[in-house]
Amino acid sequence: MKDFVGIFDSGIGGLTVAEVIKDTLKDENIVYLADTLNCPYGIKTKEEIKKITLANIEYLKKLGAKAVVIARNTATSSIIEEIKSSNGYLIGVIEPTAKYALNTSKTKKIGLFATNLTVSSKAYDAYLED
């Protein structure tokens, strides 16, 4: 299959992201990669997660993905610079998640449940700073 939106996560949590994409982009083909082989991500080093993440992206790209959504905070936080320089080809979940939380919160006090890598990356800080 060519010309699809690829989505990957380390399990089934990213199915929520896939559902939103499916509902929003009704005519898009979607391929979902559940990377259960490399679970759990939370105990791995940043270098290990980055290597796994880039391999998953490359796999989806070789299959014909026109864009890849990284539906995992830990994976997203490991390749922030690559996402920023991808011209929209790579989409992480941190920015949209943070913006959604701020837009729906009445108190603007946001709690973050995340792996140590995601927290130490400070990836959410740019969006939740205030």
PDB file of C-alpha atoms in Angstrom:
ATOM      1  CA  MET A   1       0.000   0.000   0.000  1.00  0.00           C
ATOM      2  CA  LYS A   2       1.346   3.405  -0.948  1.00  0.00           C
ATOM      3  CA  ASP A   3       0.342   6.934  -0.022  1.00  0.00           C
ATOM      4  CA  PHE A   4      -0.936   6.495   3.534  1.00  0.00           C
ATOM      5  CA  VAL A   5      -0.559   8.134   6.928  1.00  0.00           C
ATOM      6  CA  GLY A   6       1.592   5.922   9.119  1.00  0.00           C
ATOM      7  CA  ILE A   7       1.071   5.874  12.875  1.00  0.00           C
ATOM      8  CA  PHE A   8       3.184   4.072  15.396  1.00  0.00           C
ATOM      9  CA  ASP A   9       3.107   3.496  19.112  1.00  0.00           C
ATOM     10  CA  SER A  10       4.584   0.904  21.426  1.00  0.00           C
ATOM     11  CA  GLY A  11       1.205  -0.711  21.971  1.00  0.00           C
ATOM     12  CA  ILE A  12      -2.484   0.053  21.729  1.00  0.00           C
ATOM     13  CA  GLY A  13      -2.593   3.555  23.243  1.00  0.00           C
ATOM     14  CA  GLY A  14      -1.951   5.113  19.858  1.00  0.00           C
ATOM     15  CA  LEU A  15      -5.217   3.681  18.606  1.00  0.00           C
ATOM     16  CA  THR A  16      -6.864   6.756  20.143  1.00  0.00           C
ATOM     17  CA  VAL A  17      -4.654   8.918  17.918  1.00  0.00           C
ATOM     18  CA  ALA A  18      -5.486   6.720  14.933  1.00  0.00           C
ATOM     19  CA  GLU A  19      -9.203   7.092  15.619  1.00  0.00           C
ATOM     20  CA  VAL A  20      -8.946  10.900  15.695  1.00  0.00           C
ATOM     21  CA  ILE A  21      -6.979  10.910  12.452  1.00  0.00           C
ATOM     22  CA  LYS A  22      -9.485   8.544  10.846  1.00  0.00           C
ATOM     23  CA  ASP A  23     -12.413  10.735  11.949  1.00  0.00           C
ATOM     24  CA  THR A  24     -10.692  13.935  10.837  1.00  0.00           C
ATOM     25  CA  LEU A  25      -9.180  12.752   7.566  1.00  0.00           C
ATOM     26  CA  LYS A  26     -11.950  10.437   6.412  1.00  0.00           C
ATOM     27  CA  ASP A  27     -10.492   9.726   2.962  1.00  0.00           C
ATOM     28  CA  GLU A  28      -6.971   8.906   4.163  1.00  0.00           C
ATOM     29  CA  ASN A  29      -5.533   5.431   4.257  1.00  0.00           C
ATOM     30  CA  ILE A  30      -3.938   4.661   7.619  1.00  0.00           C
ATOM     31  CA  VAL A  31      -1.366   2.053   8.578  1.00  0.00           C
ATOM     32  CA  TYR A  32      -0.887   1.475  12.315  1.00  0.00           C
ATOM     33  CA  LEU A  33       2.319  -0.080  13.636  1.00  0.00           C
ATOM     34  CA  ALA A  34       2.101  -1.356  17.226  1.00  0.00           C
ATOM     35  CA  ASP A  35       5.737  -1.815  18.248  1.00  0.00           C
ATOM     36  CA  THR A  36       5.158  -4.352  21.013  1.00  0.00           C
ATOM     37  CA  LEU A  37       8.537  -5.968  20.276  1.00  0.00           C
ATOM     38  CA  ASN A  38      10.400  -3.064  21.898  1.00  0.00           C
ATOM     39  CA  CYS A  39       8.138  -2.571  24.922  1.00  0.00           C
ATOM     40  CA  PRO A  40       8.533  -1.172  27.428  1.00  0.00           C
ATOM     41  CA  TYR A  41      10.060   2.053  26.145  1.00  0.00           C
ATOM     42  CA  GLY A  42      10.256   3.633  29.609  1.00  0.00           C
ATOM     43  CA  ILE A  43      13.264   1.601  30.746  1.00  0.00           C
ATOM     44  CA  LYS A  44      15.412   2.274  27.687  1.00  0.00           C
ATOM     45  CA  THR A  45      18.003   5.001  27.155  1.00  0.00           C
ATOM     46  CA  LYS A  46      17.338   7.970  24.912  1.00  0.00           C
ATOM     47  CA  GLU A  47      19.771   6.542  22.361  1.00  0.00           C
ATOM     48  CA  GLU A  48      17.941   3.187  22.299  1.00  0.00           C
ATOM     49  CA  ILE A  49      14.543   4.851  21.922  1.00  0.00           C
ATOM     50  CA  LYS A  50      15.810   7.177  19.217  1.00  0.00           C
ATOM     51  CA  LYS A  51      17.225   4.216  17.269  1.00  0.00           C
ATOM     52  CA  ILE A  52      13.948   2.269  17.606  1.00  0.00           C
ATOM     53  CA  THR A  53      11.879   5.326  16.675  1.00  0.00           C
ATOM     54  CA  LEU A  54      13.920   6.131  13.579  1.00  0.00           C
ATOM     55  CA  ALA A  55      13.789   2.453  12.503  1.00  0.00           C
ATOM     56  CA  ASN A  56       9.987   2.451  12.820  1.00  0.00           C
ATOM     57  CA  ILE A  57       9.752   5.667  10.825  1.00  0.00           C
ATOM     58  CA  GLU A  58      12.025   4.229   8.131  1.00  0.00           C
ATOM     59  CA  TYR A  59       9.923   1.051   7.969  1.00  0.00           C
ATOM     60  CA  LEU A  60       6.713   3.026   7.438  1.00  0.00           C
ATOM     61  CA  LYS A  61       8.463   5.286   4.939  1.00  0.00           C
ATOM     62  CA  LYS A  62       9.615   2.268   2.900  1.00  0.00           C
ATOM     63  CA  LEU A  63       6.037   0.986   2.864  1.00  0.00           C
ATOM     64  CA  GLY A  64       4.939   4.304   1.333  1.00  0.00           C
ATOM     65  CA  ALA A  65       3.929   6.589   4.195  1.00  0.00           C
ATOM     66  CA  LYS A  66       3.415  10.186   3.121  1.00  0.00           C
ATOM     67  CA  ALA A  67       3.486  11.254   6.780  1.00  0.00           C
ATOM     68  CA  VAL A  68       4.260   9.507  10.057  1.00  0.00           C
ATOM     69  CA  VAL A  69       2.579  10.255  13.370  1.00  0.00           C
ATOM     70  CA  ILE A  70       4.604   9.212  16.399  1.00  0.00           C
ATOM     71  CA  ALA A  71       1.822   8.439  18.865  1.00  0.00           C
ATOM     72  CA  ARG A  72       4.157   7.908  21.814  1.00  0.00           C
ATOM     73  CA  ASN A  73       5.465  10.683  24.069  1.00  0.00           C
ATOM     74  CA  THR A  74       8.723   8.879  24.841  1.00  0.00           C
ATOM     75  CA  ALA A  75       9.452   8.248  21.158  1.00  0.00           C
ATOM     76  CA  THR A  76       8.465  11.817  20.252  1.00  0.00           C
ATOM     77  CA  SER A  77      10.722  13.296  22.949  1.00  0.00           C
ATOM     78  CA  SER A  78      13.689  11.272  21.626  1.00  0.00           C
ATOM     79  CA  ILE A  79      13.576  12.867  18.155  1.00  0.00           C
ATOM     80  CA  ILE A  80      12.306  16.422  18.729  1.00  0.00           C
ATOM     81  CA  GLU A  81      14.915  17.955  16.396  1.00  0.00           C
ATOM     82  CA  GLU A  82      14.148  15.498  13.600  1.00  0.00           C
ATOM     83  CA  ILE A  83      10.451  16.307  13.891  1.00  0.00           C
ATOM     84  CA  LYS A  84      11.136  20.048  13.721  1.00  0.00           C
ATOM     85  CA  SER A  85      13.258  19.661  10.584  1.00  0.00           C
ATOM     86  CA  SER A  86      10.984  17.172   8.775  1.00  0.00           C
ATOM     87  CA  ASN A  87       8.806  19.766   6.990  1.00  0.00           C
ATOM     88  CA  GLY A  88       5.658  18.194   8.398  1.00  0.00           C
ATOM     89  CA  TYR A  89       6.508  14.622   7.383  1.00  0.00           C
ATOM     90  CA  LEU A  90       6.926  13.638  11.061  1.00  0.00           C
ATOM     91  CA  ILE A  91       4.262  14.560  13.581  1.00  0.00           C
ATOM     92  CA  GLY A  92       4.762  13.995  17.285  1.00  0.00           C
ATOM     93  CA  VAL A  93       2.073  13.976  19.951  1.00  0.00           C
ATOM     94  CA  ILE A  94       3.644  16.318  22.487  1.00  0.00           C
ATOM     95  CA  GLU A  95       2.728  19.689  20.954  1.00  0.00           C
ATOM     96  CA  PRO A  96      -0.901  18.847  20.079  1.00  0.00           C
ATOM     97  CA  THR A  97      -1.415  17.106  23.433  1.00  0.00           C
ATOM     98  CA  ALA A  98      -0.077  20.075  25.392  1.00  0.00           C
ATOM     99  CA  LYS A  99      -2.142  22.552  23.375  1.00  0.00           C
ATOM    100  CA  TYR A 100      -5.282  20.456  23.802  1.00  0.00           C
ATOM    101  CA  ALA A 101      -4.706  20.257  27.569  1.00  0.00           C
ATOM    102  CA  LEU A 102      -4.263  24.041  27.826  1.00  0.00           C
ATOM    103  CA  ASN A 103      -7.288  24.769  25.656  1.00  0.00           C
ATOM    104  CA  THR A 104      -9.588  22.494  27.629  1.00  0.00           C
ATOM    105  CA  SER A 105      -8.321  23.209  31.147  1.00  0.00           C
ATOM    106  CA  LYS A 106     -10.283  25.683  33.241  1.00  0.00           C
ATOM    107  CA  THR A 107      -7.432  26.193  35.734  1.00  0.00           C
ATOM    108  CA  LYS A 108      -4.482  25.922  33.324  1.00  0.00           C
ATOM    109  CA  LYS A 109      -2.830  23.587  35.842  1.00  0.00           C
ATOM    110  CA  ILE A 110      -1.695  20.585  33.848  1.00  0.00           C
ATOM    111  CA  GLY A 111      -0.359  17.346  35.325  1.00  0.00           C
ATOM    112  CA  LEU A 112       1.980  15.152  33.298  1.00  0.00           C
ATOM    113  CA  PHE A 113       2.243  11.390  33.665  1.00  0.00           C
ATOM    114  CA  ALA A 114       5.252  10.357  31.619  1.00  0.00           C
ATOM    115  CA  THR A 115       8.409   8.295  31.474  1.00  0.00           C
ATOM    116  CA  ASN A 116      11.586   9.728  32.978  1.00  0.00           C
ATOM    117  CA  LEU A 117      12.938  10.314  29.464  1.00  0.00           C
ATOM    118  CA  THR A 118       9.923  12.381  28.422  1.00  0.00           C
ATOM    119  CA  VAL A 119      10.085  14.473  31.597  1.00  0.00           C
ATOM    120  CA  SER A 120      13.876  14.957  31.452  1.00  0.00           C
ATOM    121  CA  SER A 121      13.676  15.974  27.783  1.00  0.00           C
ATOM    122  CA  LYS A 122      11.589  18.990  28.848  1.00  0.00           C
ATOM    123  CA  ALA A 123       9.706  18.584  25.570  1.00  0.00           C
ATOM    124  CA  TYR A 124       6.470  19.749  27.174  1.00  0.00           C
ATOM    125  CA  ASP A 125       8.057  22.857  28.699  1.00  0.00           C
ATOM    126  CA  ALA A 126       7.854  24.883  25.495  1.00  0.00           C
ATOM    127  CA  TYR A 127       4.085  24.417  25.387  1.00  0.00           C
ATOM    128  CA  LEU A 128       3.211  24.415  29.099  1.00  0.00           C
ATOM    129  CA  GLU A 129       5.711  27.008  30.278  1.00  0.00           C
ATOM    130  CA  ASP A 130       3.231  29.521  31.611  1.00  0.00           C
TER     131      ASP A 130
END
